[in-house]
mmCIF file of C-alpha atoms and ligand atoms in Angstrom:
data_model
loop_
_atom_site.group_PDB
_atom_site.id
_atom_site.type_symbol
_atom_site.label_atom_id
_atom_site.label_comp_id
_atom_site.label_asym_id
_atom_site.label_seq_id
_atom_site.Cartn_x
_atom_site.Cartn_y
_atom_site.Cartn_z
ATOM 1 C CA MET A 1 39.067 21.502 -18.696
ATOM 2 C CA ALA A 2 38.445 17.916 -18.576
ATOM 3 C CA ARG A 3 37.079 16.311 -21.750
ATOM 4 C CA CYS A 4 34.199 13.937 -21.995
ATOM 5 C CA ARG A 5 35.277 10.201 -21.683
ATOM 6 C CA LEU A 6 32.805 8.704 -23.852
ATOM 7 C CA CYS A 7 32.663 11.195 -26.768
ATOM 8 C CA ARG A 8 34.747 9.286 -29.758
ATOM 9 C CA PRO A 9 38.180 9.416 -29.678
ATOM 10 C CA GLY A 10 38.130 10.162 -33.416
ATOM 11 C CA GLU A 11 35.953 13.028 -33.131
ATOM 12 C CA ARG A 12 36.564 16.168 -30.947
ATOM 13 C CA ARG A 13 35.800 15.153 -27.703
ATOM 14 C CA LYS A 14 33.499 18.118 -25.764
ATOM 15 C CA PRO A 15 34.428 19.967 -22.787
ATOM 16 C CA ALA A 16 33.118 17.311 -19.984
ATOM 17 C CA GLU A 17 30.173 19.655 -18.046
ATOM 18 C CA ILE A 18 29.470 16.661 -15.598
ATOM 19 C CA TYR A 19 31.662 14.921 -13.071
ATOM 20 C CA LEU A 20 30.411 11.861 -11.501
ATOM 21 C CA PRO A 21 33.018 11.507 -8.609
ATOM 22 C CA ALA A 22 32.115 8.137 -7.771
ATOM 23 C CA HIS A 23 33.084 6.586 -11.382
ATOM 24 C CA ARG A 24 35.705 9.058 -11.957
ATOM 25 C CA LEU A 25 33.812 10.020 -15.163
ATOM 26 C CA PRO A 26 34.015 13.117 -16.879
ATOM 27 C CA LEU A 27 30.958 13.358 -19.441
ATOM 28 C CA CYS A 28 29.559 15.857 -21.449
ATOM 29 C CA ARG A 29 25.424 16.429 -21.279
ATOM 30 C CA GLU A 30 24.687 14.020 -24.144
ATOM 31 C CA HIS A 31 26.876 11.157 -22.988
ATOM 32 C CA PHE A 32 25.559 11.674 -19.004
ATOM 33 C CA LEU A 33 22.162 10.832 -20.359
ATOM 34 C CA TYR A 34 23.718 7.749 -22.346
ATOM 35 C CA TRP A 35 25.854 6.659 -19.321
ATOM 36 C CA PHE A 36 22.327 7.197 -17.420
ATOM 37 C CA GLU A 37 20.585 4.884 -19.007
ATOM 38 C CA ARG A 38 23.167 2.010 -19.824
ATOM 39 C CA HIS A 39 24.052 1.992 -16.313
ATOM 40 C CA LEU A 40 20.286 1.630 -15.539
ATOM 41 C CA GLU A 41 20.342 -1.246 -18.082
ATOM 42 C CA ARG A 42 23.428 -3.053 -16.374
ATOM 43 C CA THR A 43 21.220 -3.174 -13.194
ATOM 44 C CA ILE A 44 17.735 -4.171 -14.639
ATOM 45 C CA ARG A 45 20.013 -7.168 -16.335
ATOM 46 C CA SER A 46 22.929 -7.941 -13.643
ATOM 47 C CA PHE A 47 19.559 -8.599 -10.968
ATOM 48 C CA ARG A 48 17.588 -9.779 -13.586
ATOM 49 C CA MET A 49 14.873 -7.791 -12.634
ATOM 50 C CA PHE A 50 12.273 -7.923 -16.056
ATOM 51 C CA THR A 51 12.748 -8.285 -19.558
ATOM 52 C CA ARG A 52 11.172 -6.453 -22.194
ATOM 53 C CA GLU A 53 8.375 -9.090 -23.099
ATOM 54 C CA GLU A 54 7.213 -8.730 -19.095
ATOM 55 C CA ARG A 55 4.669 -6.091 -18.213
ATOM 56 C CA ILE A 56 6.049 -3.560 -16.099
ATOM 57 C CA LEU A 57 4.122 -1.077 -14.041
ATOM 58 C CA VAL A 58 6.018 1.888 -12.311
ATOM 59 C CA ALA A 59 4.897 3.316 -9.096
ATOM 60 C CA VAL A 60 4.830 7.307 -10.109
ATOM 61 C CA SER A 61 4.234 9.717 -7.041
ATOM 62 C CA GLY A 62 4.814 12.763 -9.629
ATOM 63 C CA GLY A 63 8.319 13.676 -8.018
ATOM 64 C CA LYS A 64 11.635 13.614 -9.574
ATOM 65 C CA ASP A 65 12.141 9.765 -8.605
ATOM 66 C CA SER A 66 9.596 7.827 -10.288
ATOM 67 C CA LEU A 67 9.551 10.120 -13.352
ATOM 68 C CA VAL A 68 13.268 9.551 -14.391
ATOM 69 C CA LEU A 69 12.840 5.893 -13.897
ATOM 70 C CA TRP A 70 9.509 5.967 -15.983
ATOM 71 C CA GLN A 71 11.578 7.896 -18.700
ATOM 72 C CA ALA A 72 14.582 5.970 -18.609
ATOM 73 C CA LEU A 73 12.794 2.688 -18.848
ATOM 74 C CA THR A 74 10.644 3.946 -21.523
ATOM 75 C CA SER A 75 13.869 5.269 -23.404
ATOM 76 C CA LEU A 76 15.337 1.761 -22.866
ATOM 77 C CA GLY A 77 12.760 0.198 -24.649
ATOM 78 C CA TYR A 78 10.813 -1.194 -21.628
ATOM 79 C CA PRO A 79 6.995 -1.325 -21.812
ATOM 80 C CA ALA A 80 6.490 0.299 -18.736
ATOM 81 C CA ASP A 81 2.796 2.084 -17.475
ATOM 82 C CA GLY A 82 2.204 3.909 -14.453
ATOM 83 C CA VAL A 83 0.094 3.896 -11.789
ATOM 84 C CA PHE A 84 -0.846 6.942 -9.562
ATOM 85 C CA ILE A 85 -1.962 6.819 -6.139
ATOM 86 C CA ASP A 86 -4.187 9.775 -5.097
ATOM 87 C CA LEU A 87 -3.262 9.816 -1.275
ATOM 88 C CA GLY A 88 -5.706 12.842 -0.569
ATOM 89 C CA ILE A 89 -2.888 15.180 0.639
ATOM 90 C CA GLU A 90 -3.826 18.645 0.525
ATOM 91 C CA GLU A 91 -6.254 17.728 -2.224
ATOM 92 C CA ASN A 92 -6.317 20.991 -4.335
ATOM 93 C CA THR A 93 -2.452 21.623 -4.350
ATOM 94 C CA PHE A 94 0.115 18.699 -3.375
ATOM 95 C CA SER A 95 -2.265 15.287 -4.393
ATOM 96 C CA LEU A 96 -3.633 17.257 -7.702
ATOM 97 C CA LEU A 97 -0.307 18.626 -8.708
ATOM 98 C CA SER A 98 1.589 15.530 -8.266
ATOM 99 C CA GLN A 99 -1.178 13.953 -10.211
ATOM 100 C CA ARG A 100 -0.877 16.501 -12.927
ATOM 101 C CA ALA A 101 2.953 15.870 -13.058
ATOM 102 C CA ALA A 102 2.156 12.089 -13.598
ATOM 103 C CA GLU A 103 -0.291 12.867 -16.258
ATOM 104 C CA ALA A 104 2.014 15.223 -18.171
ATOM 105 C CA MET A 105 4.657 12.546 -18.065
ATOM 106 C CA ALA A 106 2.305 9.814 -19.395
ATOM 107 C CA ARG A 107 1.493 11.857 -22.214
ATOM 108 C CA ARG A 108 4.924 12.926 -23.027
ATOM 109 C CA LEU A 109 5.798 8.941 -23.080
ATOM 110 C CA GLY A 110 2.329 7.982 -24.705
ATOM 111 C CA ARG A 111 2.049 5.442 -21.985
ATOM 112 C CA PRO A 112 -0.810 4.144 -20.173
ATOM 113 C CA LEU A 113 -1.487 5.624 -16.679
ATOM 114 C CA HIS A 114 -3.672 3.972 -13.958
ATOM 115 C CA LEU A 115 -5.201 6.650 -11.428
ATOM 116 C CA LEU A 116 -6.463 4.988 -8.415
ATOM 117 C CA SER A 117 -7.984 7.047 -5.168
ATOM 118 C CA LEU A 118 -7.440 5.591 -1.398
ATOM 119 C CA ARG A 119 -10.561 7.713 -0.888
ATOM 120 C CA LYS A 120 -12.714 6.377 -3.394
ATOM 121 C CA GLU A 121 -11.882 3.005 -2.974
ATOM 122 C CA LEU A 122 -10.853 2.588 0.357
ATOM 123 C CA GLY A 123 -13.038 5.244 2.342
ATOM 124 C CA PHE A 124 -9.891 7.346 3.905
ATOM 125 C CA GLY A 125 -6.896 9.431 2.621
ATOM 126 C CA ILE A 126 -3.705 9.688 4.407
ATOM 127 C CA PRO A 127 -4.238 12.995 6.441
ATOM 128 C CA GLU A 128 -7.124 11.267 8.064
ATOM 129 C CA LEU A 129 -4.449 8.448 9.058
ATOM 130 C CA ARG A 130 -2.344 10.988 10.305
ATOM 131 C CA ARG A 131 -4.750 12.275 12.614
ATOM 132 C CA LYS A 132 -4.077 8.488 14.123
ATOM 133 C CA THR A 133 -0.202 8.272 14.456
ATOM 134 C CA ARG A 134 2.894 10.630 14.681
ATOM 135 C CA LYS A 135 4.598 8.195 12.742
ATOM 136 C CA ILE A 136 2.615 8.695 9.684
ATOM 137 C CA CYS A 137 5.226 8.156 7.180
ATOM 138 C CA SER A 138 5.832 4.264 8.275
ATOM 139 C CA LEU A 139 1.921 3.915 8.182
ATOM 140 C CA CYS A 140 1.618 5.818 4.631
ATOM 141 C CA GLY A 141 4.409 3.714 3.549
ATOM 142 C CA ALA A 142 2.705 0.027 4.639
ATOM 143 C CA VAL A 143 -0.659 1.363 3.127
ATOM 144 C CA LYS A 144 0.988 2.256 -0.041
ATOM 145 C CA ARG A 145 3.009 -1.106 -0.485
ATOM 146 C CA GLN A 146 -0.233 -3.455 0.043
ATOM 147 C CA TYR A 147 -2.001 -1.477 -2.228
ATOM 148 C CA LEU A 148 0.009 -1.100 -4.698
ATOM 149 C CA ASN A 149 0.661 -4.758 -4.688
ATOM 150 C CA ARG A 150 -3.239 -5.532 -4.866
ATOM 151 C CA ALA A 151 -3.150 -2.715 -7.674
ATOM 152 C CA ALA A 152 -0.489 -4.390 -9.926
ATOM 153 C CA LYS A 153 -2.132 -7.960 -9.618
ATOM 154 C CA ARG A 154 -5.822 -6.534 -10.164
ATOM 155 C CA LEU A 155 -4.272 -4.787 -13.456
ATOM 156 C CA GLY A 156 -2.260 -7.749 -14.521
ATOM 157 C CA TYR A 157 1.595 -6.535 -14.140
ATOM 158 C CA GLU A 158 4.273 -8.774 -13.826
ATOM 159 C CA VAL A 159 6.777 -6.859 -11.917
ATOM 160 C CA LEU A 160 5.978 -3.605 -10.006
ATOM 161 C CA VAL A 161 9.259 -0.758 -9.878
ATOM 162 C CA THR A 162 9.696 1.755 -7.796
ATOM 163 C CA GLY A 163 12.006 5.045 -7.992
ATOM 164 C CA HIS A 164 14.157 3.921 -4.622
ATOM 165 C CA HIS A 165 17.571 5.024 -5.487
ATOM 166 C CA LEU A 166 21.000 4.622 -3.985
ATOM 167 C CA ASP A 167 20.886 7.205 -1.164
ATOM 168 C CA ASP A 168 17.742 5.784 -0.258
ATOM 169 C CA GLU A 169 19.038 2.122 -0.149
ATOM 170 C CA ALA A 170 22.704 3.078 1.203
ATOM 171 C CA SER A 171 20.785 5.086 4.370
ATOM 172 C CA SER A 172 18.513 2.518 5.168
ATOM 173 C CA LEU A 173 20.945 0.070 5.141
ATOM 174 C CA LEU A 174 23.259 1.889 7.414
ATOM 175 C CA GLY A 175 20.401 2.344 9.707
ATOM 176 C CA ASN A 176 19.001 -1.049 9.792
ATOM 177 C CA LEU A 177 22.730 -2.346 10.512
ATOM 178 C CA LEU A 178 23.233 0.160 13.303
ATOM 179 C CA GLN A 179 20.296 -1.721 14.757
ATOM 180 C CA TRP A 180 21.306 -4.791 13.803
ATOM 181 C CA ASN A 181 17.750 -5.177 12.148
ATOM 182 C CA LEU A 182 18.324 -8.886 10.811
ATOM 183 C CA LYS A 183 14.522 -9.233 9.636
ATOM 184 C CA TYR A 184 14.823 -6.270 7.535
ATOM 185 C CA LEU A 185 18.499 -7.002 6.064
ATOM 186 C CA ALA A 186 17.493 -10.422 4.932
ATOM 187 C CA HIS A 187 14.971 -8.810 2.627
ATOM 188 C CA LYS A 188 17.027 -5.874 1.507
ATOM 189 C CA TYR A 189 17.518 -7.152 -2.239
ATOM 190 C CA PRO A 190 16.711 -4.624 -5.161
ATOM 191 C CA VAL A 191 14.533 -7.294 -6.593
ATOM 192 C CA LEU A 192 12.044 -9.285 -4.734
ATOM 193 C CA PRO A 193 10.471 -12.606 -6.392
ATOM 194 C CA ALA A 194 6.795 -12.943 -6.988
ATOM 195 C CA GLU A 195 5.737 -15.401 -4.054
ATOM 196 C CA ARG A 196 3.051 -16.220 -1.519
ATOM 197 C CA GLY A 197 0.739 -13.101 -3.071
ATOM 198 C CA PHE A 198 3.171 -10.736 -3.598
ATOM 199 C CA VAL A 199 3.896 -9.538 -7.299
ATOM 200 C CA ARG A 200 7.557 -9.096 -8.085
ATOM 201 C CA LYS A 201 9.133 -5.266 -6.856
ATOM 202 C CA ALA A 202 12.408 -4.240 -8.540
ATOM 203 C CA LYS A 203 14.001 -1.118 -7.314
ATOM 204 C CA PRO A 204 15.906 -0.707 -11.118
ATOM 205 C CA LEU A 205 17.767 2.811 -9.791
ATOM 206 C CA CYS A 206 19.280 1.282 -6.987
ATOM 207 C CA ARG A 207 22.728 2.249 -8.285
ATOM 208 C CA HIS A 208 21.884 5.791 -9.118
ATOM 209 C CA SER A 209 22.670 8.422 -6.878
ATOM 210 C CA GLY A 210 19.835 11.111 -6.260
ATOM 211 C CA LYS A 211 22.545 14.250 -7.596
ATOM 212 C CA GLU A 212 22.324 11.855 -10.831
ATOM 213 C CA ILE A 213 18.792 11.387 -10.869
ATOM 214 C CA GLN A 214 18.275 15.282 -10.265
ATOM 215 C CA LEU A 215 20.346 15.904 -13.384
ATOM 216 C CA TYR A 216 19.065 13.400 -15.793
ATOM 217 C CA ALA A 217 15.655 15.055 -14.833
ATOM 218 C CA GLU A 218 16.703 18.672 -15.174
ATOM 219 C CA ILE A 219 18.636 17.548 -18.727
ATOM 220 C CA ARG A 220 15.765 16.053 -20.010
ATOM 221 C CA LYS A 221 13.195 18.592 -18.753
ATOM 222 C CA LEU A 222 10.932 16.189 -16.981
ATOM 223 C CA PRO A 223 7.686 17.606 -15.473
ATOM 224 C CA PHE A 224 8.183 16.461 -11.919
ATOM 225 C CA LEU A 225 6.923 18.413 -9.221
ATOM 226 C CA PRO A 226 9.644 19.970 -7.076
ATOM 227 C CA GLU A 227 7.999 19.967 -3.724
ATOM 228 C CA GLY A 228 7.812 16.974 -1.457
ATOM 229 C CA CYS A 229 5.274 15.703 0.561
ATOM 230 C CA PRO A 230 3.742 18.231 3.497
ATOM 231 C CA LEU A 231 3.124 15.466 5.996
ATOM 232 C CA ALA A 232 6.548 13.942 5.650
ATOM 233 C CA GLU A 233 7.754 13.578 8.901
ATOM 234 C CA GLU A 234 11.564 14.354 10.528
ATOM 235 C CA ALA A 235 12.492 10.919 10.701
ATOM 236 C CA ARG A 236 15.645 9.281 11.885
ATOM 237 C CA ARG A 237 16.790 8.569 7.984
ATOM 238 C CA PRO A 238 17.679 11.961 7.104
ATOM 239 C CA PHE A 239 20.197 11.690 10.005
ATOM 240 C CA TYR A 240 21.839 8.342 8.393
ATOM 241 C CA ALA A 241 21.549 10.010 4.935
ATOM 242 C CA GLN A 242 23.467 13.040 6.108
ATOM 243 C CA MET A 243 26.129 10.328 7.230
ATOM 244 C CA MET A 244 26.432 8.767 4.489
ATOM 245 C CA GLU A 245 26.920 11.878 2.189
ATOM 246 C CA GLU A 246 29.776 12.762 4.596
ATOM 247 C CA LEU A 247 31.562 9.774 4.002
ATOM 248 C CA GLU A 248 30.735 10.180 0.217
ATOM 249 C CA GLU A 249 32.577 13.629 0.139
ATOM 250 C CA LYS A 250 35.129 12.331 1.787
ATOM 251 C CA THR A 251 35.764 9.104 -0.083
ATOM 252 C CA PRO A 252 33.677 9.386 -3.135
ATOM 253 C CA GLY A 253 32.387 5.809 -4.453
ATOM 254 C CA THR A 254 31.966 4.679 -0.774
ATOM 255 C CA LYS A 255 28.057 4.903 -0.849
ATOM 256 C CA LEU A 256 27.735 2.596 -3.920
ATOM 257 C CA ARG A 257 30.609 0.133 -2.727
ATOM 258 C CA PHE A 258 28.979 -0.270 1.157
ATOM 259 C CA TYR A 259 25.762 -1.071 -0.837
ATOM 260 C CA LEU A 260 26.836 -2.740 -3.406
ATOM 261 C CA ASP A 261 29.690 -5.378 -1.211
ATOM 262 C CA TYR A 262 26.536 -5.892 1.138
ATOM 263 C CA LEU A 263 24.489 -7.320 -1.446
ATOM 264 C CA ARG A 264 27.418 -9.594 -2.349
ATOM 265 C CA LYS A 265 28.907 -10.226 0.436
ATOM 266 C CA ALA A 266 26.188 -10.173 3.185
ATOM 267 C CA TYR A 267 22.839 -10.516 1.998
ATOM 268 C CA PRO A 268 23.426 -14.165 0.605
ATOM 269 C CA LEU A 269 24.094 -15.329 4.305
ATOM 270 C CA LEU A 270 21.453 -13.527 5.935
ATOM 271 C CA ALA A 271 18.806 -14.217 3.280
ATOM 272 C CA ALA A 272 19.500 -18.041 3.516
ATOM 273 C CA HIS A 273 17.889 -17.421 7.092
ATOM 274 C CA LYS A 274 15.266 -15.142 6.451
ATOM 275 C CA GLU A 275 12.607 -17.465 8.023
ATOM 276 C CA GLU A 276 14.122 -17.288 11.056
ATOM 277 C CA PHE A 277 14.291 -13.756 11.870
ATOM 278 C CA MET A 278 10.480 -13.207 10.940
ATOM 279 C CA ASP A 279 8.870 -12.438 13.843
ATOM 280 C CA ARG A 280 5.374 -12.893 12.772
ATOM 281 C CA GLU A 281 4.239 -15.497 10.345
ATOM 282 C CA LEU A 282 2.549 -14.493 6.825
ATOM 283 C CA LEU A 283 -0.812 -15.127 6.819
ATOM 284 C CA THR A 284 -4.064 -15.135 4.198
ATOM 285 C CA CYS A 285 -6.571 -11.818 5.263
ATOM 286 C CA GLU A 286 -9.727 -13.839 5.903
ATOM 287 C CA ASN A 287 -11.687 -10.833 4.478
ATOM 288 C CA CYS A 288 -9.820 -9.878 0.875
ATOM 289 C CA GLY A 289 -7.315 -13.003 0.867
ATOM 290 C CA GLU A 290 -3.944 -10.955 0.409
ATOM 291 C CA PRO A 291 -1.026 -11.802 2.273
ATOM 292 C CA ALA A 292 -0.611 -9.940 5.998
ATOM 293 C CA VAL A 293 0.936 -10.144 8.790
ATOM 294 C CA SER A 294 -2.374 -10.054 10.653
ATOM 295 C CA SER A 295 -6.200 -11.219 9.785
ATOM 296 C CA PRO A 296 -8.121 -8.989 8.728
ATOM 297 C CA CYS A 297 -5.292 -7.133 7.125
ATOM 298 C CA LEU A 298 -4.317 -3.480 7.526
ATOM 299 C CA LEU A 299 -6.004 -2.208 4.625
ATOM 300 C CA CYS A 300 -9.318 -4.245 5.502
ATOM 301 C CA ARG A 301 -9.004 -2.816 9.267
ATOM 302 C CA LEU A 302 -8.765 1.015 8.179
ATOM 303 C CA GLN A 303 -11.615 0.235 5.291
ATOM 304 C CA GLU A 304 -13.698 -0.962 8.389
ATOM 305 C CA GLU A 305 -12.994 1.602 10.919
ATOM 306 C CA PHE A 306 -13.437 4.645 8.358
ATOM 307 C CA ARG A 307 -16.653 2.885 7.277
ATOM 308 C CA ALA A 308 -18.034 2.687 11.020
ATOM 309 C CA ARG A 309 -17.181 6.538 11.636
ATOM 310 C CA SER A 310 -19.003 7.475 8.261
HETATM 311 FE FE1 SF4 B 401 3.252 9.150 2.847
HETATM 312 FE FE2 SF4 B 401 5.352 10.144 4.487
HETATM 313 FE FE3 SF4 B 401 5.547 10.007 2.016
HETATM 314 FE FE4 SF4 B 401 4.155 12.238 3.014
HETATM 315 S S1 SF4 B 401 6.311 11.859 3.072
HETATM 316 S S2 SF4 B 401 3.749 10.331 0.954
HETATM 317 S S3 SF4 B 401 3.239 10.687 4.136
HETATM 318 S S4 SF4 B 401 5.453 7.982 3.197
HETATM 319 ZN ZN1 ZN B 402 30.504 13.015 -24.909
HETATM 320 ZN ZN1 ZN B 403 -7.300 -7.605 3.956
#
């Protein structure tokens, strides 16, 4: 059996229970946790995402990705607090259990968790929006992005971090490349600076695969909610994710190389022209003063619509 590559040569090297094909690395469980957190630290530093002196807010959904991110940042000594949004999805089950998972994690880490509710603050939940559109995930994503940006600024955080990981990033890169979606590609970077009313955003898990995250969550016994959102739609993304997985299985390391080479070789060229690729100008919402592509902004329009209905 292969031995852990990181156990000290002087000691008896433990048998490797884990093998990371993309890194050709056999590891014992203990050194897997060590490797995972060091790999995260290197990502944060190499993309200059944030420092230990800054106020960091983690968008916590209750699922494994965001809990892993929160745990690993805290273990590395980053002062990260959490924010949970109650989306009002099957209130007595999915949203409630998600909130409990987020709260259990906050207790475990001894860190503050901000609890926000779409319905209480804006007058609608995601199920109401579901009745308006079949593409609920893109609308839900847009609502969450804008709401989280507002919340991070209001709560005084310098950077908002999310649990997007390599599988998300590589498969959405592939999908957008196949459609030559230049507007998207020119903004595809794991850290986006604070500008024009947006708080800085970062995706520190962008170099970790979903499998590595799952393993970390299991070994650390994190209290994540295993069920996914019941409103999740069958999108094209899983198809691209599956294609990436097949490539990865044939040639381990492809996913990471594909993504990192994009960031290194193609992103700088596209980013230099990003203003030209924008199809709409960025405005300021006349109602709430937030940056938006239309005025009133999406949240203000929805808020008004549901206020008028009630
Ligand atoms: Fe929103 Fe779709 Fe995620 Fe459910 S799966 S929380 S509807 S984006
Ligand atoms: Zn070891
Ligand atoms: Zn607005």
